[in-house]
């Protein structure tokens, strides 16, 4: 129900600009990473094969999109495994570590990962949106509103990050992507 409602809202709202780490307000597209590759593998478009997640053939963006796809599919262990192969000093890696921790019920770890992501890049509006959504899940709407204000102050007006958090505050529904 949550996903359906959120998807409906997203399709009806022109202000939606970017979903987590992509150029689309839509959930990630399913690829062979989730349909054919074994655990520990990611589909590489260049070779048209599933390759080991640590393969030098995979660039960071390909790995990141795989993490996003795997997390959306609820394959959190596999998504974490791909994150293990990425630079932990990147804000987006910490953002997705937080997302996975939140979705698997470890809110304390999620907030720590989001805080690290924001230490690395205070303008990471996606981390702020996910952190705010976690705060909504925890019933801390006032704290979530502070993250929404930060998103707006940091140039995030009319983005997916703003929209998703604003809707979470308004409806109590949080995003899965």
mmCIF file of N, CA and C in Angstrom, residues 81-145:
data_model
loop_
_atom_site.group_PDB
_atom_site.id
_atom_site.type_symbol
_atom_site.label_atom_id
_atom_site.label_comp_id
_atom_site.label_asym_id
_atom_site.label_seq_id
_atom_site.Cartn_x
_atom_site.Cartn_y
_atom_site.Cartn_z
ATOM 1 N N UNK A 81 26.851 -5.752 0.208
ATOM 2 C CA UNK A 81 28.056 -6.362 -0.338
ATOM 3 C C UNK A 81 28.678 -5.522 -1.441
ATOM 4 N N UNK A 82 27.850 -4.928 -2.276
ATOM 5 C CA UNK A 82 28.373 -4.046 -3.324
ATOM 6 C C UNK A 82 28.940 -2.782 -2.682
ATOM 7 N N UNK A 83 28.249 -2.249 -1.686
ATOM 8 C CA UNK A 83 28.778 -1.071 -0.987
ATOM 9 C C UNK A 83 30.153 -1.346 -0.380
ATOM 10 N N UNK A 84 30.382 -2.576 0.054
ATOM 11 C CA UNK A 84 31.680 -2.942 0.627
ATOM 12 C C UNK A 84 32.814 -2.746 -0.376
ATOM 13 N N UNK A 85 32.495 -2.778 -1.652
ATOM 14 C CA UNK A 85 33.494 -2.622 -2.713
ATOM 15 C C UNK A 85 33.688 -1.166 -3.127
ATOM 16 N N UNK A 86 32.964 -0.264 -2.495
ATOM 17 C CA UNK A 86 33.013 1.147 -2.867
ATOM 18 C C UNK A 86 33.770 1.958 -1.823
ATOM 19 N N UNK A 87 34.080 3.181 -2.169
ATOM 20 C CA UNK A 87 34.831 4.083 -1.299
ATOM 21 C C UNK A 87 33.953 4.550 -0.142
ATOM 22 N N UNK A 88 34.272 4.098 1.074
ATOM 23 C CA UNK A 88 33.494 4.465 2.269
ATOM 24 C C UNK A 88 33.598 5.948 2.578
ATOM 25 N N UNK A 89 34.520 6.640 1.946
ATOM 26 C CA UNK A 89 34.657 8.077 2.145
ATOM 27 C C UNK A 89 33.719 8.906 1.284
ATOM 28 N N UNK A 90 32.902 8.243 0.470
ATOM 29 C CA UNK A 90 31.933 8.941 -0.368
ATOM 30 C C UNK A 90 30.620 9.125 0.391
ATOM 31 N N UNK A 91 30.099 10.311 0.309
ATOM 32 C CA UNK A 91 28.847 10.634 0.988
ATOM 33 C C UNK A 91 27.707 9.738 0.519
ATOM 34 N N UNK A 92 27.655 9.462 -0.782
ATOM 35 C CA UNK A 92 26.533 8.647 -1.281
ATOM 36 C C UNK A 92 26.622 7.214 -0.775
ATOM 37 N N UNK A 93 27.828 6.696 -0.543
ATOM 38 C CA UNK A 93 27.971 5.346 0.012
ATOM 39 C C UNK A 93 27.409 5.321 1.431
ATOM 40 N N UNK A 94 27.756 6.306 2.224
ATOM 41 C CA UNK A 94 27.238 6.380 3.595
ATOM 42 C C UNK A 94 25.722 6.610 3.597
ATOM 43 N N UNK A 95 25.237 7.354 2.615
ATOM 44 C CA UNK A 95 23.798 7.582 2.497
ATOM 45 C C UNK A 95 23.077 6.257 2.289
ATOM 46 N N UNK A 96 23.594 5.435 1.383
ATOM 47 C CA UNK A 96 22.925 4.168 1.136
ATOM 48 C C UNK A 96 23.148 3.171 2.259
ATOM 49 N N UNK A 97 24.257 3.257 2.968
ATOM 50 C CA UNK A 97 24.417 2.423 4.169
ATOM 51 C C UNK A 97 23.309 2.789 5.168
ATOM 52 N N UNK A 98 23.052 4.086 5.310
ATOM 53 C CA UNK A 98 21.984 4.535 6.191
ATOM 54 C C UNK A 98 20.625 4.045 5.735
ATOM 55 N N UNK A 99 20.375 4.150 4.439
ATOM 56 C CA UNK A 99 19.102 3.694 3.876
ATOM 57 C C UNK A 99 18.882 2.216 4.192
ATOM 58 N N UNK A 100 19.904 1.395 3.946
ATOM 59 C CA UNK A 100 19.782 -0.045 4.189
ATOM 60 C C UNK A 100 19.587 -0.329 5.682
ATOM 61 N N UNK A 101 20.338 0.368 6.514
ATOM 62 C CA UNK A 101 20.164 0.168 7.962
ATOM 63 C C UNK A 101 18.738 0.533 8.380
ATOM 64 N N UNK A 102 18.221 1.630 7.858
ATOM 65 C CA UNK A 102 16.860 2.055 8.206
ATOM 66 C C UNK A 102 15.842 1.033 7.733
ATOM 67 N N UNK A 103 15.988 0.551 6.514
ATOM 68 C CA UNK A 103 15.020 -0.392 5.962
ATOM 69 C C UNK A 103 15.097 -1.763 6.637
ATOM 70 N N UNK A 104 16.225 -2.072 7.259
ATOM 71 C CA UNK A 104 16.335 -3.353 7.971
ATOM 72 C C UNK A 104 16.075 -3.191 9.465
ATOM 73 N N UNK A 105 15.641 -2.004 9.861
ATOM 74 C CA UNK A 105 15.196 -1.790 11.230
ATOM 75 C C UNK A 105 16.238 -1.302 12.214
ATOM 76 N N UNK A 106 17.431 -0.969 11.754
ATOM 77 C CA UNK A 106 18.468 -0.482 12.662
ATOM 78 C C UNK A 106 18.546 1.045 12.572
ATOM 79 N N UNK A 107 17.609 1.702 13.219
ATOM 80 C CA UNK A 107 17.493 3.157 13.130
ATOM 81 C C UNK A 107 18.711 3.871 13.698
ATOM 82 N N UNK A 108 19.290 3.355 14.774
ATOM 83 C CA UNK A 108 20.470 3.999 15.359
ATOM 84 C C UNK A 108 21.627 4.009 14.358
ATOM 85 N N UNK A 109 21.889 2.870 13.745
ATOM 86 C CA UNK A 109 22.961 2.797 12.746
ATOM 87 C C UNK A 109 22.637 3.691 11.554
ATOM 88 N N UNK A 110 21.379 3.702 11.131
ATOM 89 C CA UNK A 110 20.978 4.545 9.998
ATOM 90 C C UNK A 110 21.310 6.005 10.266
ATOM 91 N N UNK A 111 20.957 6.479 11.446
ATOM 92 C CA UNK A 111 21.212 7.884 11.772
ATOM 93 C C UNK A 111 22.710 8.179 11.836
ATOM 94 N N UNK A 112 23.483 7.196 12.292
ATOM 95 C CA UNK A 112 24.946 7.379 12.307
ATOM 96 C C UNK A 112 25.494 7.474 10.888
ATOM 97 N N UNK A 113 25.032 6.592 10.007
ATOM 98 C CA UNK A 113 25.494 6.640 8.617
ATOM 99 C C UNK A 113 25.092 7.959 7.947
ATOM 100 N N UNK A 114 23.851 8.399 8.166
ATOM 101 C CA UNK A 114 23.421 9.674 7.579
ATOM 102 C C UNK A 114 24.277 10.821 8.117
ATOM 103 N N UNK A 115 24.584 10.788 9.405
ATOM 104 C CA UNK A 115 25.413 11.845 9.996
ATOM 105 C C UNK A 115 26.804 11.852 9.363
ATOM 106 N N UNK A 116 27.363 10.684 9.121
ATOM 107 C CA UNK A 116 28.675 10.612 8.461
ATOM 108 C C UNK A 116 28.567 11.156 7.037
ATOM 109 N N UNK A 117 27.517 10.767 6.334
ATOM 110 C CA UNK A 117 27.315 11.273 4.970
ATOM 111 C C UNK A 117 27.275 12.795 4.967
ATOM 112 N N UNK A 118 26.614 13.365 5.961
ATOM 113 C CA UNK A 118 26.497 14.818 6.033
ATOM 114 C C UNK A 118 27.790 15.484 6.504
ATOM 115 N N UNK A 119 28.596 14.773 7.274
ATOM 116 C CA UNK A 119 29.924 15.292 7.631
ATOM 117 C C UNK A 119 30.795 15.391 6.379
ATOM 118 N N UNK A 120 30.682 14.399 5.520
ATOM 119 C CA UNK A 120 31.446 14.377 4.273
ATOM 120 C C UNK A 120 30.942 15.460 3.331
ATOM 121 N N UNK A 121 29.626 15.599 3.234
ATOM 122 C CA UNK A 121 29.016 16.576 2.330
ATOM 123 C C UNK A 121 27.727 17.103 2.950
ATOM 124 N N UNK A 122 27.807 18.261 3.575
ATOM 125 C CA UNK A 122 26.643 18.852 4.248
ATOM 126 C C UNK A 122 25.514 19.183 3.279
ATOM 127 N N UNK A 123 25.827 19.276 1.994
ATOM 128 C CA UNK A 123 24.809 19.585 0.982
ATOM 129 C C UNK A 123 24.177 18.339 0.371
ATOM 130 N N UNK A 124 24.415 17.178 0.940
ATOM 131 C CA UNK A 124 23.843 15.935 0.432
ATOM 132 C C UNK A 124 22.358 15.914 0.805
ATOM 133 N N UNK A 125 21.541 16.427 -0.109
ATOM 134 C CA UNK A 125 20.110 16.534 0.191
ATOM 135 C C UNK A 125 19.423 15.179 0.225
ATOM 136 N N UNK A 126 19.976 14.197 -0.464
ATOM 137 C CA UNK A 126 19.406 12.855 -0.397
ATOM 138 C C UNK A 126 19.570 12.277 1.005
ATOM 139 N N UNK A 127 20.769 12.433 1.587
ATOM 140 C CA UNK A 127 20.986 11.952 2.958
ATOM 141 C C UNK A 127 20.027 12.664 3.909
ATOM 142 N N UNK A 128 19.832 13.960 3.693
ATOM 143 C CA UNK A 128 18.904 14.714 4.546
ATOM 144 C C UNK A 128 17.472 14.210 4.383
ATOM 145 N N UNK A 129 17.079 13.895 3.158
ATOM 146 C CA UNK A 129 15.727 13.379 2.928
ATOM 147 C C UNK A 129 15.535 12.024 3.594
ATOM 148 N N UNK A 130 16.500 11.126 3.393
ATOM 149 C CA UNK A 130 16.388 9.809 4.016
ATOM 150 C C UNK A 130 16.436 9.909 5.532
ATOM 151 N N UNK A 131 17.303 10.770 6.051
ATOM 152 C CA UNK A 131 17.364 10.963 7.498
ATOM 153 C C UNK A 131 16.012 11.466 8.002
ATOM 154 N N UNK A 132 15.458 12.439 7.309
ATOM 155 C CA UNK A 132 14.157 12.976 7.686
ATOM 156 C C UNK A 132 13.066 11.925 7.634
ATOM 157 N N UNK A 133 13.110 11.068 6.611
ATOM 158 C CA UNK A 133 12.111 10.006 6.518
ATOM 159 C C UNK A 133 12.257 9.025 7.679
ATOM 160 N N UNK A 134 13.487 8.755 8.070
ATOM 161 C CA UNK A 134 13.713 7.912 9.242
ATOM 162 C C UNK A 134 13.157 8.554 10.501
ATOM 163 N N UNK A 135 13.320 9.864 10.590
ATOM 164 C CA UNK A 135 12.771 10.592 11.740
ATOM 165 C C UNK A 135 11.242 10.526 11.734
ATOM 166 N N UNK A 136 10.640 10.599 10.543
ATOM 167 C CA UNK A 136 9.177 10.447 10.443
ATOM 168 C C UNK A 136 8.781 9.060 10.939
ATOM 169 N N UNK A 137 9.490 8.034 10.477
ATOM 170 C CA UNK A 137 9.203 6.661 10.919
ATOM 171 C C UNK A 137 9.288 6.533 12.441
ATOM 172 N N UNK A 138 10.205 7.300 13.047
ATOM 173 C CA UNK A 138 10.401 7.251 14.501
ATOM 174 C C UNK A 138 9.456 8.185 15.254
ATOM 175 N N UNK A 139 8.562 8.862 14.519
ATOM 176 C CA UNK A 139 7.612 9.765 15.158
ATOM 177 C C UNK A 139 8.207 11.116 15.534
ATOM 178 N N UNK A 140 9.349 11.465 14.970
ATOM 179 C CA UNK A 140 10.029 12.730 15.283
ATOM 180 C C UNK A 140 9.829 13.721 14.140
ATOM 181 N N UNK A 141 8.582 14.113 13.952
ATOM 182 C CA UNK A 141 8.221 14.970 12.831
ATOM 183 C C UNK A 141 8.890 16.337 12.896
ATOM 184 N N UNK A 142 9.023 16.906 14.084
ATOM 185 C CA UNK A 142 9.669 18.218 14.190
ATOM 186 C C UNK A 142 11.114 18.164 13.718
ATOM 187 N N UNK A 143 11.833 17.109 14.062
ATOM 188 C CA UNK A 143 13.218 16.947 13.609
ATOM 189 C C UNK A 143 13.258 16.735 12.096
ATOM 190 N N UNK A 144 12.279 16.009 11.565
ATOM 191 C CA UNK A 144 12.195 15.803 10.114
ATOM 192 C C UNK A 144 11.969 17.136 9.399
ATOM 193 N N UNK A 145 11.166 17.987 9.981
ATOM 194 C CA UNK A 145 10.912 19.305 9.382
ATOM 195 C C UNK A 145 12.186 20.141 9.324
#
